[in-house]
Amino acid sequence: QQQVKQSPQSLIVQKGGISIINCAYENTAFDYFPWYQQFPGKGPALLIAIRPDVSEKKEGRFTISFNKSAKQFSLHIMDSQPGDSATYFCAARTWEYGNKLVFGAGTILRVKS
Amino acid sequence: DTAVSQTPKYLVTQMGNDKSIKCEQNLGHDTMYWYKQDSKKFLKIMFSYNNKELIINETVPNRFSPKSPDKAHLNLHINSLELGDSAVYFCASSPGFGSTDTQYFGPGTRLTVL
């Protein structure tokens, strides 16, 4: 119930392409879904986040799509760039678990130039 | 200006030793966290403090003891280090404990136990 399942484990995309990372959850009490980006040797940093009362949120080239009925959400990176190469983590949060962030396993994205 | 800082960045030590990792945030946040990232990059919360009070204590061995001398600092002390403790430890902070409060992570401390 506490898990957030993330796929794929790794992803290779050509420069200019669309990168798509998917996450799924079971607990409907989750009410906040952030995505974090982590570069090698650095800490994770918040990229974009969504609440379940909206189906999509866009910030620049990054879009979260949220499907409440399917309990799934995904990150789309449009016009992927080599500088986007990093590990991406989805996460979820609920008061049920003391508002702690539950992270997915991460996706290593490599954008080829 | 570093928002969340950790020292040391690297820590190499022998099994059985005791070590500490220090964390400081200059963001004026009320809530601080410790996370462990294992070799497969899986991130898991260990502890969380809000205004120096422990609010999350995950299933972590008693050898790990957090200490928050004030709101801006959260240190992690580890006794009797084991091989399995080798990981990257991240400190983080957030304005409060609300569900949408963004967590800001430090650069991490890579602990290697030999």
mmCIF file with all atom_site columns, C-alpha atoms in Angstrom:
data_model
loop_
_atom_site.group_PDB
_atom_site.id
_atom_site.type_symbol
_atom_site.label_atom_id
_atom_site.label_alt_id
_atom_site.label_comp_id
_atom_site.label_asym_id
_atom_site.label_entity_id
_atom_site.label_seq_id
_atom_site.pdbx_PDB_ins_code
_atom_site.Cartn_x
_atom_site.Cartn_y
_atom_site.Cartn_z
_atom_site.occupancy
_atom_site.B_iso_or_equiv
_atom_site.pdbx_formal_charge
_atom_site.auth_seq_id
_atom_site.auth_comp_id
_atom_site.auth_asym_id
_atom_site.auth_atom_id
_atom_site.pdbx_PDB_model_num
ATOM 1   C CA . GLN A 1 1   ? 0.000  0.000  0.000   1.00 0.00 ? 1   GLN A CA 1
ATOM 2   C CA . GLN A 1 2   ? 2.912  2.327  0.703   1.00 0.00 ? 2   GLN A CA 1
ATOM 3   C CA . GLN A 1 3   ? 4.589  1.536  -2.600  1.00 0.00 ? 3   GLN A CA 1
ATOM 4   C CA . VAL A 1 4   ? 4.942  3.641  -5.689  1.00 0.00 ? 4   VAL A CA 1
ATOM 5   C CA . LYS A 1 5   ? 5.913  1.575  -8.715  1.00 0.00 ? 5   LYS A CA 1
ATOM 6   C CA . GLN A 1 6   ? 8.005  3.300  -11.358 1.00 0.00 ? 6   GLN A CA 1
ATOM 7   C CA . SER A 1 7   ? 8.936  2.237  -14.878 1.00 0.00 ? 7   SER A CA 1
ATOM 8   C CA . PRO A 1 8   ? 11.071 1.924  -16.871 1.00 0.00 ? 8   PRO A CA 1
ATOM 9   C CA . GLN A 1 9   ? 14.275 1.424  -14.875 1.00 0.00 ? 9   GLN A CA 1
ATOM 10  C CA . SER A 1 10  ? 16.248 3.097  -17.622 1.00 0.00 ? 10  SER A CA 1
ATOM 11  C CA . LEU A 1 11  ? 15.474 4.985  -20.778 1.00 0.00 ? 11  LEU A CA 1
ATOM 12  C CA . ILE A 1 12  ? 17.498 6.119  -23.766 1.00 0.00 ? 12  ILE A CA 1
ATOM 13  C CA . VAL A 1 13  ? 16.011 8.866  -25.925 1.00 0.00 ? 13  VAL A CA 1
ATOM 14  C CA . GLN A 1 14  ? 17.350 10.766 -28.898 1.00 0.00 ? 14  GLN A CA 1
ATOM 15  C CA . LYS A 1 15  ? 17.833 14.509 -28.560 1.00 0.00 ? 15  LYS A CA 1
ATOM 16  C CA . GLY A 1 16  ? 14.583 16.234 -29.428 1.00 0.00 ? 16  GLY A CA 1
ATOM 17  C CA . GLY A 1 17  ? 12.487 13.198 -28.585 1.00 0.00 ? 17  GLY A CA 1
ATOM 18  C CA . ILE A 1 18  ? 9.874  12.708 -25.874 1.00 0.00 ? 18  ILE A CA 1
ATOM 19  C CA . SER A 1 19  ? 10.834 10.939 -22.658 1.00 0.00 ? 19  SER A CA 1
ATOM 20  C CA . ILE A 1 20  ? 8.005  9.262  -20.767 1.00 0.00 ? 20  ILE A CA 1
ATOM 21  C CA . ILE A 1 21  ? 8.281  7.821  -17.264 1.00 0.00 ? 21  ILE A CA 1
ATOM 22  C CA . ASN A 1 22  ? 5.350  6.125  -15.582 1.00 0.00 ? 22  ASN A CA 1
ATOM 23  C CA . CYS A 1 23  ? 4.336  5.595  -11.969 1.00 0.00 ? 23  CYS A CA 1
ATOM 24  C CA . ALA A 1 24  ? 1.495  3.727  -10.315 1.00 0.00 ? 24  ALA A CA 1
ATOM 25  C CA . TYR A 1 25  ? 0.202  3.643  -6.759  1.00 0.00 ? 25  TYR A CA 1
ATOM 26  C CA . GLU A 1 26  ? -2.381 1.735  -4.729  1.00 0.00 ? 26  GLU A CA 1
ATOM 27  C CA . ASN A 1 27  ? -3.230 3.936  -1.778  1.00 0.00 ? 27  ASN A CA 1
ATOM 28  C CA . THR A 1 28  ? -5.946 6.433  -2.714  1.00 0.00 ? 28  THR A CA 1
ATOM 29  C CA . ALA A 1 29  ? -5.014 8.516  0.331   1.00 0.00 ? 29  ALA A CA 1
ATOM 30  C CA . PHE A 1 30  ? -1.947 9.823  -1.503  1.00 0.00 ? 30  PHE A CA 1
ATOM 31  C CA . ASP A 1 31  ? -2.688 13.484 -2.223  1.00 0.00 ? 31  ASP A CA 1
ATOM 32  C CA . TYR A 1 32  ? 0.532  14.979 -3.537  1.00 0.00 ? 32  TYR A CA 1
ATOM 33  C CA . PHE A 1 33  ? 2.712  13.638 -6.331  1.00 0.00 ? 33  PHE A CA 1
ATOM 34  C CA . PRO A 1 34  ? 6.091  15.290 -6.938  1.00 0.00 ? 34  PRO A CA 1
ATOM 35  C CA . TRP A 1 35  ? 8.786  14.368 -9.405  1.00 0.00 ? 35  TRP A CA 1
ATOM 36  C CA . TYR A 1 36  ? 12.411 14.773 -8.420  1.00 0.00 ? 36  TYR A CA 1
ATOM 37  C CA . GLN A 1 37  ? 15.453 15.024 -10.696 1.00 0.00 ? 37  GLN A CA 1
ATOM 38  C CA . GLN A 1 38  ? 18.859 13.846 -9.515  1.00 0.00 ? 38  GLN A CA 1
ATOM 39  C CA . PHE A 1 39  ? 22.157 14.447 -11.302 1.00 0.00 ? 39  PHE A CA 1
ATOM 40  C CA . PRO A 1 40  ? 25.179 12.261 -10.488 1.00 0.00 ? 40  PRO A CA 1
ATOM 41  C CA . GLY A 1 41  ? 26.806 13.298 -7.230  1.00 0.00 ? 41  GLY A CA 1
ATOM 42  C CA . LYS A 1 42  ? 23.971 15.646 -6.298  1.00 0.00 ? 42  LYS A CA 1
ATOM 43  C CA . GLY A 1 43  ? 20.883 15.490 -4.152  1.00 0.00 ? 43  GLY A CA 1
ATOM 44  C CA . PRO A 1 44  ? 17.420 15.136 -5.677  1.00 0.00 ? 44  PRO A CA 1
ATOM 45  C CA . ALA A 1 45  ? 15.692 18.391 -6.602  1.00 0.00 ? 45  ALA A CA 1
ATOM 46  C CA . LEU A 1 46  ? 11.990 19.011 -7.085  1.00 0.00 ? 46  LEU A CA 1
ATOM 47  C CA . LEU A 1 47  ? 11.132 19.207 -10.770 1.00 0.00 ? 47  LEU A CA 1
ATOM 48  C CA . ILE A 1 48  ? 7.349  19.458 -10.864 1.00 0.00 ? 48  ILE A CA 1
ATOM 49  C CA . ALA A 1 49  ? 4.437  18.313 -8.699  1.00 0.00 ? 49  ALA A CA 1
ATOM 50  C CA . ILE A 1 50  ? 0.706  17.722 -9.007  1.00 0.00 ? 50  ILE A CA 1
ATOM 51  C CA . ARG A 1 51  ? -2.339 17.303 -6.765  1.00 0.00 ? 51  ARG A CA 1
ATOM 52  C CA . PRO A 1 52  ? -4.952 14.682 -7.710  1.00 0.00 ? 52  PRO A CA 1
ATOM 53  C CA . ASP A 1 53  ? -7.630 17.275 -8.398  1.00 0.00 ? 53  ASP A CA 1
ATOM 54  C CA . VAL A 1 54  ? -6.013 18.168 -11.743 1.00 0.00 ? 54  VAL A CA 1
ATOM 55  C CA . SER A 1 55  ? -5.289 15.868 -14.671 1.00 0.00 ? 55  SER A CA 1
ATOM 56  C CA . GLU A 1 56  ? -2.282 17.662 -16.105 1.00 0.00 ? 56  GLU A CA 1
ATOM 57  C CA . LYS A 1 57  ? 0.340  20.168 -15.104 1.00 0.00 ? 57  LYS A CA 1
ATOM 58  C CA . LYS A 1 58  ? 2.892  21.676 -17.441 1.00 0.00 ? 58  LYS A CA 1
ATOM 59  C CA . GLU A 1 59  ? 6.046  23.612 -16.643 1.00 0.00 ? 59  GLU A CA 1
ATOM 60  C CA . GLY A 1 60  ? 8.150  24.386 -19.673 1.00 0.00 ? 60  GLY A CA 1
ATOM 61  C CA . ARG A 1 61  ? 9.133  21.126 -21.359 1.00 0.00 ? 61  ARG A CA 1
ATOM 62  C CA . PHE A 1 62  ? 7.979  19.037 -18.389 1.00 0.00 ? 62  PHE A CA 1
ATOM 63  C CA . THR A 1 63  ? 4.402  17.787 -18.051 1.00 0.00 ? 63  THR A CA 1
ATOM 64  C CA . ILE A 1 64  ? 2.772  15.556 -15.456 1.00 0.00 ? 64  ILE A CA 1
ATOM 65  C CA . SER A 1 65  ? -0.274 13.607 -16.606 1.00 0.00 ? 65  SER A CA 1
ATOM 66  C CA . PHE A 1 66  ? -2.438 12.260 -13.797 1.00 0.00 ? 66  PHE A CA 1
ATOM 67  C CA . ASN A 1 67  ? -5.082 9.546  -14.098 1.00 0.00 ? 67  ASN A CA 1
ATOM 68  C CA . LYS A 1 68  ? -6.879 9.320  -10.759 1.00 0.00 ? 68  LYS A CA 1
ATOM 69  C CA . SER A 1 69  ? -9.153 6.409  -11.700 1.00 0.00 ? 69  SER A CA 1
ATOM 70  C CA . ALA A 1 70  ? -6.236 4.313  -12.919 1.00 0.00 ? 70  ALA A CA 1
ATOM 71  C CA . LYS A 1 71  ? -4.045 5.459  -10.016 1.00 0.00 ? 71  LYS A CA 1
ATOM 72  C CA . GLN A 1 72  ? -1.267 6.316  -12.411 1.00 0.00 ? 72  GLN A CA 1
ATOM 73  C CA . PHE A 1 73  ? 0.771  9.384  -13.205 1.00 0.00 ? 73  PHE A CA 1
ATOM 74  C CA . SER A 1 74  ? 3.523  10.050 -15.682 1.00 0.00 ? 74  SER A CA 1
ATOM 75  C CA . LEU A 1 75  ? 6.233  12.540 -16.505 1.00 0.00 ? 75  LEU A CA 1
ATOM 76  C CA . HIS A 1 76  ? 6.665  13.683 -20.091 1.00 0.00 ? 76  HIS A CA 1
ATOM 77  C CA . ILE A 1 77  ? 9.800  15.524 -21.143 1.00 0.00 ? 77  ILE A CA 1
ATOM 78  C CA . MET A 1 78  ? 9.292  17.174 -24.488 1.00 0.00 ? 78  MET A CA 1
ATOM 79  C CA . ASP A 1 79  ? 12.206 18.030 -26.788 1.00 0.00 ? 79  ASP A CA 1
ATOM 80  C CA . SER A 1 80  ? 14.556 16.046 -24.546 1.00 0.00 ? 80  SER A CA 1
ATOM 81  C CA . GLN A 1 81  ? 18.067 17.462 -24.284 1.00 0.00 ? 81  GLN A CA 1
ATOM 82  C CA . PRO A 1 82  ? 21.388 15.896 -23.263 1.00 0.00 ? 82  PRO A CA 1
ATOM 83  C CA . GLY A 1 83  ? 21.262 18.122 -20.173 1.00 0.00 ? 83  GLY A CA 1
ATOM 84  C CA . ASP A 1 84  ? 18.115 16.259 -19.084 1.00 0.00 ? 84  ASP A CA 1
ATOM 85  C CA . SER A 1 85  ? 20.187 13.105 -18.587 1.00 0.00 ? 85  SER A CA 1
ATOM 86  C CA . ALA A 1 86  ? 19.652 12.285 -14.923 1.00 0.00 ? 86  ALA A CA 1
ATOM 87  C CA . THR A 1 87  ? 17.759 9.947  -12.616 1.00 0.00 ? 87  THR A CA 1
ATOM 88  C CA . TYR A 1 88  ? 14.090 10.792 -12.175 1.00 0.00 ? 88  TYR A CA 1
ATOM 89  C CA . PHE A 1 89  ? 12.051 9.787  -9.158  1.00 0.00 ? 89  PHE A CA 1
ATOM 90  C CA . CYS A 1 90  ? 8.318  9.926  -8.775  1.00 0.00 ? 90  CYS A CA 1
ATOM 91  C CA . ALA A 1 91  ? 6.988  10.174 -5.247  1.00 0.00 ? 91  ALA A CA 1
ATOM 92  C CA . ALA A 1 92  ? 3.741  10.345 -3.333  1.00 0.00 ? 92  ALA A CA 1
ATOM 93  C CA . ARG A 1 93  ? 2.703  11.703 0.011   1.00 0.00 ? 93  ARG A CA 1
ATOM 94  C CA . THR A 1 94  ? -0.199 11.302 2.430   1.00 0.00 ? 94  THR A CA 1
ATOM 95  C CA . TRP A 1 95  ? -1.057 12.193 5.993   1.00 0.00 ? 95  TRP A CA 1
ATOM 96  C CA . GLU A 1 96  ? -1.665 8.496  6.569   1.00 0.00 ? 96  GLU A CA 1
ATOM 97  C CA . TYR A 1 97  ? 2.068  7.930  6.495   1.00 0.00 ? 97  TYR A CA 1
ATOM 98  C CA . GLY A 1 98  ? 2.925  11.047 8.487   1.00 0.00 ? 98  GLY A CA 1
ATOM 99  C CA . ASN A 1 99  ? 3.313  13.058 5.301   1.00 0.00 ? 99  ASN A CA 1
ATOM 100 C CA . LYS A 1 100 ? 6.541  11.307 4.438   1.00 0.00 ? 100 LYS A CA 1
ATOM 101 C CA . LEU A 1 101 ? 7.534  11.054 0.772   1.00 0.00 ? 101 LEU A CA 1
ATOM 102 C CA . VAL A 1 102 ? 7.342  7.561  -0.649  1.00 0.00 ? 102 VAL A CA 1
ATOM 103 C CA . PHE A 1 103 ? 9.653  7.340  -3.648  1.00 0.00 ? 103 PHE A CA 1
ATOM 104 C CA . GLY A 1 104 ? 9.535  5.184  -6.745  1.00 0.00 ? 104 GLY A CA 1
ATOM 105 C CA . ALA A 1 105 ? 12.648 3.206  -7.621  1.00 0.00 ? 105 ALA A CA 1
ATOM 106 C CA . GLY A 1 106 ? 13.923 5.796  -10.090 1.00 0.00 ? 106 GLY A CA 1
ATOM 107 C CA . THR A 1 107 ? 14.469 5.943  -13.853 1.00 0.00 ? 107 THR A CA 1
ATOM 108 C CA . ILE A 1 108 ? 17.885 6.618  -15.334 1.00 0.00 ? 108 ILE A CA 1
ATOM 109 C CA . LEU A 1 109 ? 17.368 8.776  -18.407 1.00 0.00 ? 109 LEU A CA 1
ATOM 110 C CA . ARG A 1 110 ? 20.045 9.194  -21.032 1.00 0.00 ? 110 ARG A CA 1
ATOM 111 C CA . VAL A 1 111 ? 19.459 11.608 -23.882 1.00 0.00 ? 111 VAL A CA 1
ATOM 112 C CA . LYS A 1 112 ? 21.722 10.943 -26.845 1.00 0.00 ? 112 LYS A CA 1
ATOM 113 C CA . SER A 1 113 ? 22.909 13.877 -28.873 1.00 0.00 ? 113 SER A CA 1
ATOM 114 C CA . ASP B 2 1   ? 24.747 30.330 -0.717  1.00 0.00 ? 1   ASP B CA 1
ATOM 115 C CA . THR B 2 2   ? 24.302 26.678 0.132   1.00 0.00 ? 2   THR B CA 1
ATOM 116 C CA . ALA B 2 3   ? 20.758 25.962 1.261   1.00 0.00 ? 3   ALA B CA 1
ATOM 117 C CA . VAL B 2 4   ? 21.226 22.509 2.769   1.00 0.00 ? 4   VAL B CA 1
ATOM 118 C CA . SER B 2 5   ? 24.791 21.491 3.510   1.00 0.00 ? 5   SER B CA 1
ATOM 119 C CA . GLN B 2 6   ? 26.228 18.231 4.784   1.00 0.00 ? 6   GLN B CA 1
ATOM 120 C CA . THR B 2 7   ? 29.613 17.264 6.125   1.00 0.00 ? 7   THR B CA 1
ATOM 121 C CA . PRO B 2 8   ? 31.534 15.273 5.298   1.00 0.00 ? 8   PRO B CA 1
ATOM 122 C CA . LYS B 2 9   ? 30.856 14.596 1.620   1.00 0.00 ? 9   LYS B CA 1
ATOM 123 C CA . TYR B 2 10  ? 32.736 11.297 1.771   1.00 0.00 ? 10  TYR B CA 1
ATOM 124 C CA . LEU B 2 11  ? 33.250 9.039  4.751   1.00 0.00 ? 11  LEU B CA 1
ATOM 125 C CA . VAL B 2 12  ? 35.296 5.853  4.616   1.00 0.00 ? 12  VAL B CA 1
ATOM 126 C CA . THR B 2 13  ? 35.553 3.847  7.803   1.00 0.00 ? 13  THR B CA 1
ATOM 127 C CA . GLN B 2 14  ? 36.021 0.383  9.233   1.00 0.00 ? 14  GLN B CA 1
ATOM 128 C CA . MET B 2 15  ? 33.287 -1.920 10.474  1.00 0.00 ? 15  MET B CA 1
ATOM 129 C CA . GLY B 2 16  ? 32.508 -1.405 14.129  1.00 0.00 ? 16  GLY B CA 1
ATOM 130 C CA . ASN B 2 17  ? 33.435 2.267  14.196  1.00 0.00 ? 17  ASN B CA 1
ATOM 131 C CA . ASP B 2 18  ? 31.108 5.104  15.241  1.00 0.00 ? 18  ASP B CA 1
ATOM 132 C CA . LYS B 2 19  ? 30.654 8.073  12.929  1.00 0.00 ? 19  LYS B CA 1
ATOM 133 C CA . SER B 2 20  ? 28.547 11.207 12.601  1.00 0.00 ? 20  SER B CA 1
ATOM 134 C CA . ILE B 2 21  ? 27.209 13.164 9.664   1.00 0.00 ? 21  ILE B CA 1
ATOM 135 C CA . LYS B 2 22  ? 26.238 16.788 10.132  1.00 0.00 ? 22  LYS B CA 1
ATOM 136 C CA . CYS B 2 23  ? 23.520 18.720 8.333   1.00 0.00 ? 23  CYS B CA 1
ATOM 137 C CA . GLU B 2 24  ? 22.685 22.397 8.366   1.00 0.00 ? 24  GLU B CA 1
ATOM 138 C CA . GLN B 2 25  ? 20.049 24.369 6.509   1.00 0.00 ? 25  GLN B CA 1
ATOM 139 C CA . ASN B 2 26  ? 19.951 28.140 6.125   1.00 0.00 ? 26  ASN B CA 1
ATOM 140 C CA . LEU B 2 27  ? 16.454 28.313 4.645   1.00 0.00 ? 27  LEU B CA 1
ATOM 141 C CA . GLY B 2 28  ? 14.659 28.999 7.897   1.00 0.00 ? 28  GLY B CA 1
ATOM 142 C CA . HIS B 2 29  ? 12.724 25.742 7.534   1.00 0.00 ? 29  HIS B CA 1
ATOM 143 C CA . ASP B 2 30  ? 10.992 24.016 10.433  1.00 0.00 ? 30  ASP B CA 1
ATOM 144 C CA . THR B 2 31  ? 11.300 20.424 9.213   1.00 0.00 ? 31  THR B CA 1
ATOM 145 C CA . MET B 2 32  ? 14.384 18.340 8.480   1.00 0.00 ? 32  MET B CA 1
ATOM 146 C CA . TYR B 2 33  ? 14.880 14.776 7.255   1.00 0.00 ? 33  TYR B CA 1
ATOM 147 C CA . TRP B 2 34  ? 17.415 12.045 6.798   1.00 0.00 ? 34  TRP B CA 1
ATOM 148 C CA . TYR B 2 35  ? 17.181 9.735  3.782   1.00 0.00 ? 35  TYR B CA 1
ATOM 149 C CA . LYS B 2 36  ? 19.247 6.721  2.789   1.00 0.00 ? 36  LYS B CA 1
ATOM 150 C CA . GLN B 2 37  ? 19.952 5.993  -0.894  1.00 0.00 ? 37  GLN B CA 1
ATOM 151 C CA . ASP B 2 38  ? 21.222 2.494  -1.495  1.00 0.00 ? 38  ASP B CA 1
ATOM 152 C CA . SER B 2 39  ? 23.413 1.190  -4.301  1.00 0.00 ? 39  SER B CA 1
ATOM 153 C CA . LYS B 2 40  ? 20.365 0.758  -6.530  1.00 0.00 ? 40  LYS B CA 1
ATOM 154 C CA . LYS B 2 41  ? 19.516 4.427  -5.966  1.00 0.00 ? 41  LYS B CA 1
ATOM 155 C CA . PHE B 2 42  ? 16.412 3.625  -3.927  1.00 0.00 ? 42  PHE B CA 1
ATOM 156 C CA . LEU B 2 43  ? 15.565 6.532  -1.627  1.00 0.00 ? 43  LEU B CA 1
ATOM 157 C CA . LYS B 2 44  ? 14.010 5.824  1.732   1.00 0.00 ? 44  LYS B CA 1
ATOM 158 C CA . ILE B 2 45  ? 13.242 8.144  4.592   1.00 0.00 ? 45  ILE B CA 1
ATOM 159 C CA . MET B 2 46  ? 14.852 7.368  7.921   1.00 0.00 ? 46  MET B CA 1
ATOM 160 C CA . PHE B 2 47  ? 13.887 10.223 10.243  1.00 0.00 ? 47  PHE B CA 1
ATOM 161 C CA . SER B 2 48  ? 12.083 13.525 10.256  1.00 0.00 ? 48  SER B CA 1
ATOM 162 C CA . TYR B 2 49  ? 12.187 16.339 12.796  1.00 0.00 ? 49  TYR B CA 1
ATOM 163 C CA . ASN B 2 50  ? 9.825  19.263 13.056  1.00 0.00 ? 50  ASN B CA 1
ATOM 164 C CA . ASN B 2 51  ? 10.978 22.127 15.273  1.00 0.00 ? 51  ASN B CA 1
ATOM 165 C CA . LYS B 2 52  ? 13.513 19.802 16.922  1.00 0.00 ? 52  LYS B CA 1
ATOM 166 C CA . GLU B 2 53  ? 10.834 17.202 17.654  1.00 0.00 ? 53  GLU B CA 1
ATOM 167 C CA . LEU B 2 54  ? 11.058 13.699 16.149  1.00 0.00 ? 54  LEU B CA 1
ATOM 168 C CA . ILE B 2 55  ? 7.986  13.067 14.011  1.00 0.00 ? 55  ILE B CA 1
ATOM 169 C CA . ILE B 2 56  ? 8.994  10.214 11.718  1.00 0.00 ? 56  ILE B CA 1
ATOM 170 C CA . ASN B 2 57  ? 11.115 7.312  12.846  1.00 0.00 ? 57  ASN B CA 1
ATOM 171 C CA . GLU B 2 58  ? 11.145 4.592  10.243  1.00 0.00 ? 58  GLU B CA 1
ATOM 172 C CA . THR B 2 59  ? 12.220 1.040  10.926  1.00 0.00 ? 59  THR B CA 1
ATOM 173 C CA . VAL B 2 60  ? 15.865 1.882  11.316  1.00 0.00 ? 60  VAL B CA 1
ATOM 174 C CA . PRO B 2 61  ? 18.340 -0.003 13.551  1.00 0.00 ? 61  PRO B CA 1
ATOM 175 C CA . ASN B 2 62  ? 18.901 1.555  16.974  1.00 0.00 ? 62  ASN B CA 1
ATOM 176 C CA . ARG B 2 63  ? 22.510 2.110  15.949  1.00 0.00 ? 63  ARG B CA 1
ATOM 177 C CA . PHE B 2 64  ? 21.253 5.165  14.055  1.00 0.00 ? 64  PHE B CA 1
ATOM 178 C CA . SER B 2 65  ? 20.458 8.129  16.265  1.00 0.00 ? 65  SER B CA 1
ATOM 179 C CA . PRO B 2 66  ? 19.457 11.535 14.968  1.00 0.00 ? 66  PRO B CA 1
ATOM 180 C CA . LYS B 2 67  ? 19.999 14.652 17.012  1.00 0.00 ? 67  LYS B CA 1
ATOM 181 C CA . SER B 2 68  ? 18.578 18.100 16.385  1.00 0.00 ? 68  SER B CA 1
ATOM 182 C CA . PRO B 2 69  ? 20.303 20.726 18.536  1.00 0.00 ? 69  PRO B CA 1
ATOM 183 C CA . ASP B 2 70  ? 18.226 23.460 16.902  1.00 0.00 ? 70  ASP B CA 1
ATOM 184 C CA . LYS B 2 71  ? 15.851 23.966 13.981  1.00 0.00 ? 71  LYS B CA 1
ATOM 185 C CA . ALA B 2 72  ? 18.682 24.542 11.525  1.00 0.00 ? 72  ALA B CA 1
ATOM 186 C CA . HIS B 2 73  ? 20.686 21.419 12.328  1.00 0.00 ? 73  HIS B CA 1
ATOM 187 C CA . LEU B 2 74  ? 20.013 17.707 12.175  1.00 0.00 ? 74  LEU B CA 1
ATOM 188 C CA . ASN B 2 75  ? 22.913 15.358 12.757  1.00 0.00 ? 75  ASN B CA 1
ATOM 189 C CA . LEU B 2 76  ? 23.038 11.613 12.286  1.00 0.00 ? 76  LEU B CA 1
ATOM 190 C CA . HIS B 2 77  ? 25.169 9.438  14.524  1.00 0.00 ? 77  HIS B CA 1
ATOM 191 C CA . ILE B 2 78  ? 25.799 5.828  13.624  1.00 0.00 ? 78  ILE B CA 1
ATOM 192 C CA . ASN B 2 79  ? 27.207 3.341  16.123  1.00 0.00 ? 79  ASN B CA 1
ATOM 193 C CA . SER B 2 80  ? 28.945 0.049  15.371  1.00 0.00 ? 80  SER B CA 1
ATOM 194 C CA . LEU B 2 81  ? 28.972 0.537  11.616  1.00 0.00 ? 81  LEU B CA 1
ATOM 195 C CA . GLU B 2 82  ? 28.182 -2.477 9.446   1.00 0.00 ? 82  GLU B CA 1
ATOM 196 C CA . LEU B 2 83  ? 28.935 -3.240 5.800   1.00 0.00 ? 83  LEU B CA 1
ATOM 197 C CA . GLY B 2 84  ? 25.250 -2.821 4.960   1.00 0.00 ? 84  GLY B CA 1
ATOM 198 C CA . ASP B 2 85  ? 25.336 0.780  6.154   1.00 0.00 ? 85  ASP B CA 1
ATOM 199 C CA . SER B 2 86  ? 27.330 1.724  3.061   1.00 0.00 ? 86  SER B CA 1
ATOM 200 C CA . ALA B 2 87  ? 25.098 4.123  1.132   1.00 0.00 ? 87  ALA B CA 1
ATOM 201 C CA . VAL B 2 88  ? 24.591 7.779  0.332   1.00 0.00 ? 88  VAL B CA 1
ATOM 202 C CA . TYR B 2 89  ? 22.837 9.648  3.119   1.00 0.00 ? 89  TYR B CA 1
ATOM 203 C CA . PHE B 2 90  ? 20.866 12.754 2.247   1.00 0.00 ? 90  PHE B CA 1
ATOM 204 C CA . CYS B 2 91  ? 19.656 15.437 4.554   1.00 0.00 ? 91  CYS B CA 1
ATOM 205 C CA . ALA B 2 92  ? 16.649 17.488 3.459   1.00 0.00 ? 92  ALA B CA 1
ATOM 206 C CA . SER B 2 93  ? 14.523 20.290 4.803   1.00 0.00 ? 93  SER B CA 1
ATOM 207 C CA . SER B 2 94  ? 11.094 21.742 4.121   1.00 0.00 ? 94  SER B CA 1
ATOM 208 C CA . PRO B 2 95  ? 9.236  24.832 5.301   1.00 0.00 ? 95  PRO B CA 1
ATOM 209 C CA . GLY B 2 96  ? 6.858  22.763 7.354   1.00 0.00 ? 96  GLY B CA 1
ATOM 210 C CA . PHE B 2 97  ? 5.266  19.402 7.520   1.00 0.00 ? 97  PHE B CA 1
ATOM 211 C CA . GLY B 2 98  ? 2.383  20.125 5.156   1.00 0.00 ? 98  GLY B CA 1
ATOM 212 C CA . SER B 2 99  ? 1.620  17.739 2.358   1.00 0.00 ? 99  SER B CA 1
ATOM 213 C CA . THR B 2 100 ? 2.766  20.121 -0.366  1.00 0.00 ? 100 THR B CA 1
ATOM 214 C CA . ASP B 2 101 ? 5.841  21.515 1.380   1.00 0.00 ? 101 ASP B CA 1
ATOM 215 C CA . THR B 2 102 ? 8.771  21.082 -0.996  1.00 0.00 ? 102 THR B CA 1
ATOM 216 C CA . GLN B 2 103 ? 11.708 19.163 0.376   1.00 0.00 ? 103 GLN B CA 1
ATOM 217 C CA . TYR B 2 104 ? 15.144 20.561 -0.440  1.00 0.00 ? 104 TYR B CA 1
ATOM 218 C CA . PHE B 2 105 ? 17.935 18.011 -0.426  1.00 0.00 ? 105 PHE B CA 1
ATOM 219 C CA . GLY B 2 106 ? 21.553 18.406 0.517   1.00 0.00 ? 106 GLY B CA 1
ATOM 220 C CA . PRO B 2 107 ? 24.414 17.123 -1.665  1.00 0.00 ? 107 PRO B CA 1
ATOM 221 C CA . GLY B 2 108 ? 24.670 13.820 0.183   1.00 0.00 ? 108 GLY B CA 1
ATOM 222 C CA . THR B 2 109 ? 27.319 12.000 2.208   1.00 0.00 ? 109 THR B CA 1
ATOM 223 C CA . ARG B 2 110 ? 28.727 8.839  0.668   1.00 0.00 ? 110 ARG B CA 1
ATOM 224 C CA . LEU B 2 111 ? 29.480 6.415  3.470   1.00 0.00 ? 111 LEU B CA 1
ATOM 225 C CA . THR B 2 112 ? 31.683 3.427  2.730   1.00 0.00 ? 112 THR B CA 1
ATOM 226 C CA . VAL B 2 113 ? 32.151 0.820  5.422   1.00 0.00 ? 113 VAL B CA 1
ATOM 227 C CA . LEU B 2 114 ? 35.097 -1.514 4.885   1.00 0.00 ? 114 LEU B CA 1
#
